[in-house]
C-alpha cells in the first residue's frame, strides 16, 4: 500500500479530484498555501495499492497543468535589494510524493 501526497494548484484541484473519484480512488483534500508565492494550493492524500500508483500519477499529470503568471515581489524581497518590478514565474503542475504505508486501518 502507498500514500500519495499531491500538491496541486487550486485552479486544477476540482478537475483532478473529480477524475480521481470518478475512477474510484478515495481522496482527502486539504487547503494549503505555498511558501514562495503564498498562493492557495490543494494537497491531496490518496491511499492506494502499489500497482495503481502509476494510474493515479497519470491522472494528476493529465489534469494539473503548468502556466506562467506575473508576480510582484513582496516588500521583504525589495528591502533586501531585489528588483521590485513584476516577474514571470511558472505555477501549477503538481508536486507528488509516494510513501510506503506500513499499516492501513479504516474504522
mmCIF file with all atom_site columns, C-alpha atoms in Angstrom:
data_model
loop_
_atom_site.group_PDB
_atom_site.id
_atom_site.type_symbol
_atom_site.label_atom_id
_atom_site.label_alt_id
_atom_site.label_comp_id
_atom_site.label_asym_id
_atom_site.label_entity_id
_atom_site.label_seq_id
_atom_site.pdbx_PDB_ins_code
_atom_site.Cartn_x
_atom_site.Cartn_y
_atom_site.Cartn_z
_atom_site.occupancy
_atom_site.B_iso_or_equiv
_atom_site.pdbx_formal_charge
_atom_site.auth_seq_id
_atom_site.auth_comp_id
_atom_site.auth_asym_id
_atom_site.auth_atom_id
_atom_site.pdbx_PDB_model_num
ATOM 1   C CA . UNK A 1 1   ? 0.000   0.000  0.000   1.00 0.00 ? 1   UNK A CA 1
ATOM 2   C CA . UNK A 1 2   ? 1.152   3.528  -0.812  1.00 0.00 ? 2   UNK A CA 1
ATOM 3   C CA . UNK A 1 3   ? 0.187   7.020  0.299   1.00 0.00 ? 3   UNK A CA 1
ATOM 4   C CA . UNK A 1 4   ? 0.345   9.583  -2.493  1.00 0.00 ? 4   UNK A CA 1
ATOM 5   C CA . UNK A 1 5   ? 0.635   13.199 -1.384  1.00 0.00 ? 5   UNK A CA 1
ATOM 6   C CA . UNK A 1 6   ? -0.012  15.548 -4.304  1.00 0.00 ? 6   UNK A CA 1
ATOM 7   C CA . UNK A 1 7   ? 0.295   19.326 -4.011  1.00 0.00 ? 7   UNK A CA 1
ATOM 8   C CA . UNK A 1 8   ? -1.579  20.996 -6.859  1.00 0.00 ? 8   UNK A CA 1
ATOM 9   C CA . UNK A 1 9   ? -2.746  24.470 -7.819  1.00 0.00 ? 9   UNK A CA 1
ATOM 10  C CA . UNK A 1 10  ? -6.246  25.402 -6.618  1.00 0.00 ? 10  UNK A CA 1
ATOM 11  C CA . UNK A 1 11  ? -7.237  26.096 -10.230 1.00 0.00 ? 11  UNK A CA 1
ATOM 12  C CA . UNK A 1 12  ? -6.689  22.412 -11.049 1.00 0.00 ? 12  UNK A CA 1
ATOM 13  C CA . UNK A 1 13  ? -7.987  20.805 -7.873  1.00 0.00 ? 13  UNK A CA 1
ATOM 14  C CA . UNK A 1 14  ? -11.631 20.362 -8.913  1.00 0.00 ? 14  UNK A CA 1
ATOM 15  C CA . UNK A 1 15  ? -10.810 18.527 -12.154 1.00 0.00 ? 15  UNK A CA 1
ATOM 16  C CA . UNK A 1 16  ? -8.131  16.327 -10.545 1.00 0.00 ? 16  UNK A CA 1
ATOM 17  C CA . UNK A 1 17  ? -10.415 15.470 -7.626  1.00 0.00 ? 17  UNK A CA 1
ATOM 18  C CA . UNK A 1 18  ? -13.347 14.765 -9.932  1.00 0.00 ? 18  UNK A CA 1
ATOM 19  C CA . UNK A 1 19  ? -11.367 12.394 -12.143 1.00 0.00 ? 19  UNK A CA 1
ATOM 20  C CA . UNK A 1 20  ? -9.783  10.546 -9.215  1.00 0.00 ? 20  UNK A CA 1
ATOM 21  C CA . UNK A 1 21  ? -13.145 9.973  -7.516  1.00 0.00 ? 21  UNK A CA 1
ATOM 22  C CA . UNK A 1 22  ? -14.743 9.038  -10.861 1.00 0.00 ? 22  UNK A CA 1
ATOM 23  C CA . UNK A 1 23  ? -12.069 6.322  -11.216 1.00 0.00 ? 23  UNK A CA 1
ATOM 24  C CA . UNK A 1 24  ? -12.856 5.046  -7.706  1.00 0.00 ? 24  UNK A CA 1
ATOM 25  C CA . UNK A 1 25  ? -9.934  6.438  -5.729  1.00 0.00 ? 25  UNK A CA 1
ATOM 26  C CA . UNK A 1 26  ? -10.516 7.703  -2.204  1.00 0.00 ? 26  UNK A CA 1
ATOM 27  C CA . UNK A 1 27  ? -9.114  11.214 -1.836  1.00 0.00 ? 27  UNK A CA 1
ATOM 28  C CA . UNK A 1 28  ? -8.814  13.634 1.073   1.00 0.00 ? 28  UNK A CA 1
ATOM 29  C CA . UNK A 1 29  ? -8.324  17.292 0.107   1.00 0.00 ? 29  UNK A CA 1
ATOM 30  C CA . UNK A 1 30  ? -6.519  19.747 2.383   1.00 0.00 ? 30  UNK A CA 1
ATOM 31  C CA . UNK A 1 31  ? -6.358  23.507 1.787   1.00 0.00 ? 31  UNK A CA 1
ATOM 32  C CA . UNK A 1 32  ? -2.703  24.578 1.889   1.00 0.00 ? 32  UNK A CA 1
ATOM 33  C CA . UNK A 1 33  ? -0.582  27.516 0.765   1.00 0.00 ? 33  UNK A CA 1
ATOM 34  C CA . UNK A 1 34  ? 2.857   27.691 -0.796  1.00 0.00 ? 34  UNK A CA 1
ATOM 35  C CA . UNK A 1 35  ? 5.798   29.434 0.820   1.00 0.00 ? 35  UNK A CA 1
ATOM 36  C CA . UNK A 1 36  ? 7.168   31.352 -2.166  1.00 0.00 ? 36  UNK A CA 1
ATOM 37  C CA . UNK A 1 37  ? 4.040   32.800 -3.782  1.00 0.00 ? 37  UNK A CA 1
ATOM 38  C CA . UNK A 1 38  ? 1.902   32.464 -0.657  1.00 0.00 ? 38  UNK A CA 1
ATOM 39  C CA . UNK A 1 39  ? -0.848  31.305 -3.006  1.00 0.00 ? 39  UNK A CA 1
ATOM 40  C CA . UNK A 1 40  ? -3.518  28.729 -2.297  1.00 0.00 ? 40  UNK A CA 1
ATOM 41  C CA . UNK A 1 41  ? -2.856  25.112 -3.135  1.00 0.00 ? 41  UNK A CA 1
ATOM 42  C CA . UNK A 1 42  ? -4.682  21.886 -2.549  1.00 0.00 ? 42  UNK A CA 1
ATOM 43  C CA . UNK A 1 43  ? -2.898  18.931 -1.016  1.00 0.00 ? 43  UNK A CA 1
ATOM 44  C CA . UNK A 1 44  ? -4.473  15.606 -1.899  1.00 0.00 ? 44  UNK A CA 1
ATOM 45  C CA . UNK A 1 45  ? -3.946  12.484 0.193   1.00 0.00 ? 45  UNK A CA 1
ATOM 46  C CA . UNK A 1 46  ? -4.600  9.292  -1.755  1.00 0.00 ? 46  UNK A CA 1
ATOM 47  C CA . UNK A 1 47  ? -4.159  5.802  -0.364  1.00 0.00 ? 47  UNK A CA 1
ATOM 48  C CA . UNK A 1 48  ? -3.888  3.066  -2.985  1.00 0.00 ? 48  UNK A CA 1
ATOM 49  C CA . UNK A 1 49  ? -2.405  -0.304 -3.825  1.00 0.00 ? 49  UNK A CA 1
ATOM 50  C CA . UNK A 1 50  ? 1.149   -0.361 -5.186  1.00 0.00 ? 50  UNK A CA 1
ATOM 51  C CA . UNK A 1 51  ? 0.083   -1.387 -8.699  1.00 0.00 ? 51  UNK A CA 1
ATOM 52  C CA . UNK A 1 52  ? -2.287  1.619  -9.030  1.00 0.00 ? 52  UNK A CA 1
ATOM 53  C CA . UNK A 1 53  ? 0.278   4.332  -8.217  1.00 0.00 ? 53  UNK A CA 1
ATOM 54  C CA . UNK A 1 54  ? 1.176   4.958  -11.872 1.00 0.00 ? 54  UNK A CA 1
ATOM 55  C CA . UNK A 1 55  ? -2.506  5.357  -12.786 1.00 0.00 ? 55  UNK A CA 1
ATOM 56  C CA . UNK A 1 56  ? -3.024  7.946  -10.020 1.00 0.00 ? 56  UNK A CA 1
ATOM 57  C CA . UNK A 1 57  ? 0.082   9.872  -11.081 1.00 0.00 ? 57  UNK A CA 1
ATOM 58  C CA . UNK A 1 58  ? -1.097  9.776  -14.701 1.00 0.00 ? 58  UNK A CA 1
ATOM 59  C CA . UNK A 1 59  ? -4.462  11.300 -13.717 1.00 0.00 ? 59  UNK A CA 1
ATOM 60  C CA . UNK A 1 60  ? -2.782  14.016 -11.660 1.00 0.00 ? 60  UNK A CA 1
ATOM 61  C CA . UNK A 1 61  ? -0.432  14.793 -14.546 1.00 0.00 ? 61  UNK A CA 1
ATOM 62  C CA . UNK A 1 62  ? -3.230  14.953 -17.107 1.00 0.00 ? 62  UNK A CA 1
ATOM 63  C CA . UNK A 1 63  ? -5.473  17.289 -15.111 1.00 0.00 ? 63  UNK A CA 1
ATOM 64  C CA . UNK A 1 64  ? -2.933  19.651 -13.498 1.00 0.00 ? 64  UNK A CA 1
ATOM 65  C CA . UNK A 1 65  ? -1.127  21.956 -15.886 1.00 0.00 ? 65  UNK A CA 1
ATOM 66  C CA . UNK A 1 66  ? 1.750   24.396 -15.599 1.00 0.00 ? 66  UNK A CA 1
ATOM 67  C CA . UNK A 1 67  ? 1.198   28.020 -16.575 1.00 0.00 ? 67  UNK A CA 1
ATOM 68  C CA . UNK A 1 68  ? 3.045   31.315 -16.209 1.00 0.00 ? 68  UNK A CA 1
ATOM 69  C CA . UNK A 1 69  ? 1.930   34.183 -14.014 1.00 0.00 ? 69  UNK A CA 1
ATOM 70  C CA . UNK A 1 70  ? 3.230   37.683 -13.314 1.00 0.00 ? 70  UNK A CA 1
ATOM 71  C CA . UNK A 1 71  ? 4.137   38.192 -9.642  1.00 0.00 ? 71  UNK A CA 1
ATOM 72  C CA . UNK A 1 72  ? 5.260   41.319 -7.811  1.00 0.00 ? 72  UNK A CA 1
ATOM 73  C CA . UNK A 1 73  ? 7.886   40.523 -5.157  1.00 0.00 ? 73  UNK A CA 1
ATOM 74  C CA . UNK A 1 74  ? 6.877   41.070 -1.536  1.00 0.00 ? 74  UNK A CA 1
ATOM 75  C CA . UNK A 1 75  ? 8.297   44.064 0.414   1.00 0.00 ? 75  UNK A CA 1
ATOM 76  C CA . UNK A 1 76  ? 10.786  41.819 2.233   1.00 0.00 ? 76  UNK A CA 1
ATOM 77  C CA . UNK A 1 77  ? 12.417  40.923 -1.113  1.00 0.00 ? 77  UNK A CA 1
ATOM 78  C CA . UNK A 1 78  ? 12.517  44.603 -2.123  1.00 0.00 ? 78  UNK A CA 1
ATOM 79  C CA . UNK A 1 79  ? 14.221  45.593 1.164   1.00 0.00 ? 79  UNK A CA 1
ATOM 80  C CA . UNK A 1 80  ? 16.931  43.005 0.543   1.00 0.00 ? 80  UNK A CA 1
ATOM 81  C CA . UNK A 1 81  ? 17.863  44.687 -2.745  1.00 0.00 ? 81  UNK A CA 1
ATOM 82  C CA . UNK A 1 82  ? 15.946  42.636 -5.272  1.00 0.00 ? 82  UNK A CA 1
ATOM 83  C CA . UNK A 1 83  ? 14.182  44.331 -8.193  1.00 0.00 ? 83  UNK A CA 1
ATOM 84  C CA . UNK A 1 84  ? 10.656  45.441 -7.309  1.00 0.00 ? 84  UNK A CA 1
ATOM 85  C CA . UNK A 1 85  ? 9.043   45.030 -10.735 1.00 0.00 ? 85  UNK A CA 1
ATOM 86  C CA . UNK A 1 86  ? 6.807   42.092 -11.581 1.00 0.00 ? 86  UNK A CA 1
ATOM 87  C CA . UNK A 1 87  ? 8.478   38.895 -12.717 1.00 0.00 ? 87  UNK A CA 1
ATOM 88  C CA . UNK A 1 88  ? 7.090   35.952 -14.632 1.00 0.00 ? 88  UNK A CA 1
ATOM 89  C CA . UNK A 1 89  ? 7.036   32.642 -12.737 1.00 0.00 ? 89  UNK A CA 1
ATOM 90  C CA . UNK A 1 90  ? 5.779   29.171 -13.577 1.00 0.00 ? 90  UNK A CA 1
ATOM 91  C CA . UNK A 1 91  ? 2.894   27.978 -11.401 1.00 0.00 ? 91  UNK A CA 1
ATOM 92  C CA . UNK A 1 92  ? 0.687   24.939 -11.448 1.00 0.00 ? 92  UNK A CA 1
ATOM 93  C CA . UNK A 1 93  ? 1.619   21.418 -12.288 1.00 0.00 ? 93  UNK A CA 1
ATOM 94  C CA . UNK A 1 94  ? 1.964   19.096 -9.335  1.00 0.00 ? 94  UNK A CA 1
ATOM 95  C CA . UNK A 1 95  ? 4.455   18.019 -6.721  1.00 0.00 ? 95  UNK A CA 1
ATOM 96  C CA . UNK A 1 96  ? 3.890   14.367 -5.857  1.00 0.00 ? 96  UNK A CA 1
ATOM 97  C CA . UNK A 1 97  ? 5.307   12.249 -3.039  1.00 0.00 ? 97  UNK A CA 1
ATOM 98  C CA . UNK A 1 98  ? 4.785   8.485  -2.894  1.00 0.00 ? 98  UNK A CA 1
ATOM 99  C CA . UNK A 1 99  ? 5.264   6.995  0.573   1.00 0.00 ? 99  UNK A CA 1
ATOM 100 C CA . UNK A 1 100 ? 5.183   3.388  1.765   1.00 0.00 ? 100 UNK A CA 1
ATOM 101 C CA . UNK A 1 101 ? 2.382   2.643  4.228   1.00 0.00 ? 101 UNK A CA 1
ATOM 102 C CA . UNK A 1 102 ? 3.195   0.093  6.932   1.00 0.00 ? 102 UNK A CA 1
ATOM 103 C CA . UNK A 1 103 ? -0.366  -0.246 8.094   1.00 0.00 ? 103 UNK A CA 1
ATOM 104 C CA . UNK A 1 104 ? -3.776  0.927  6.896   1.00 0.00 ? 104 UNK A CA 1
ATOM 105 C CA . UNK A 1 105 ? -6.847  0.781  9.087   1.00 0.00 ? 105 UNK A CA 1
ATOM 106 C CA . UNK A 1 106 ? -10.277 2.059  8.102   1.00 0.00 ? 106 UNK A CA 1
ATOM 107 C CA . UNK A 1 107 ? -12.518 2.442  11.151  1.00 0.00 ? 107 UNK A CA 1
#
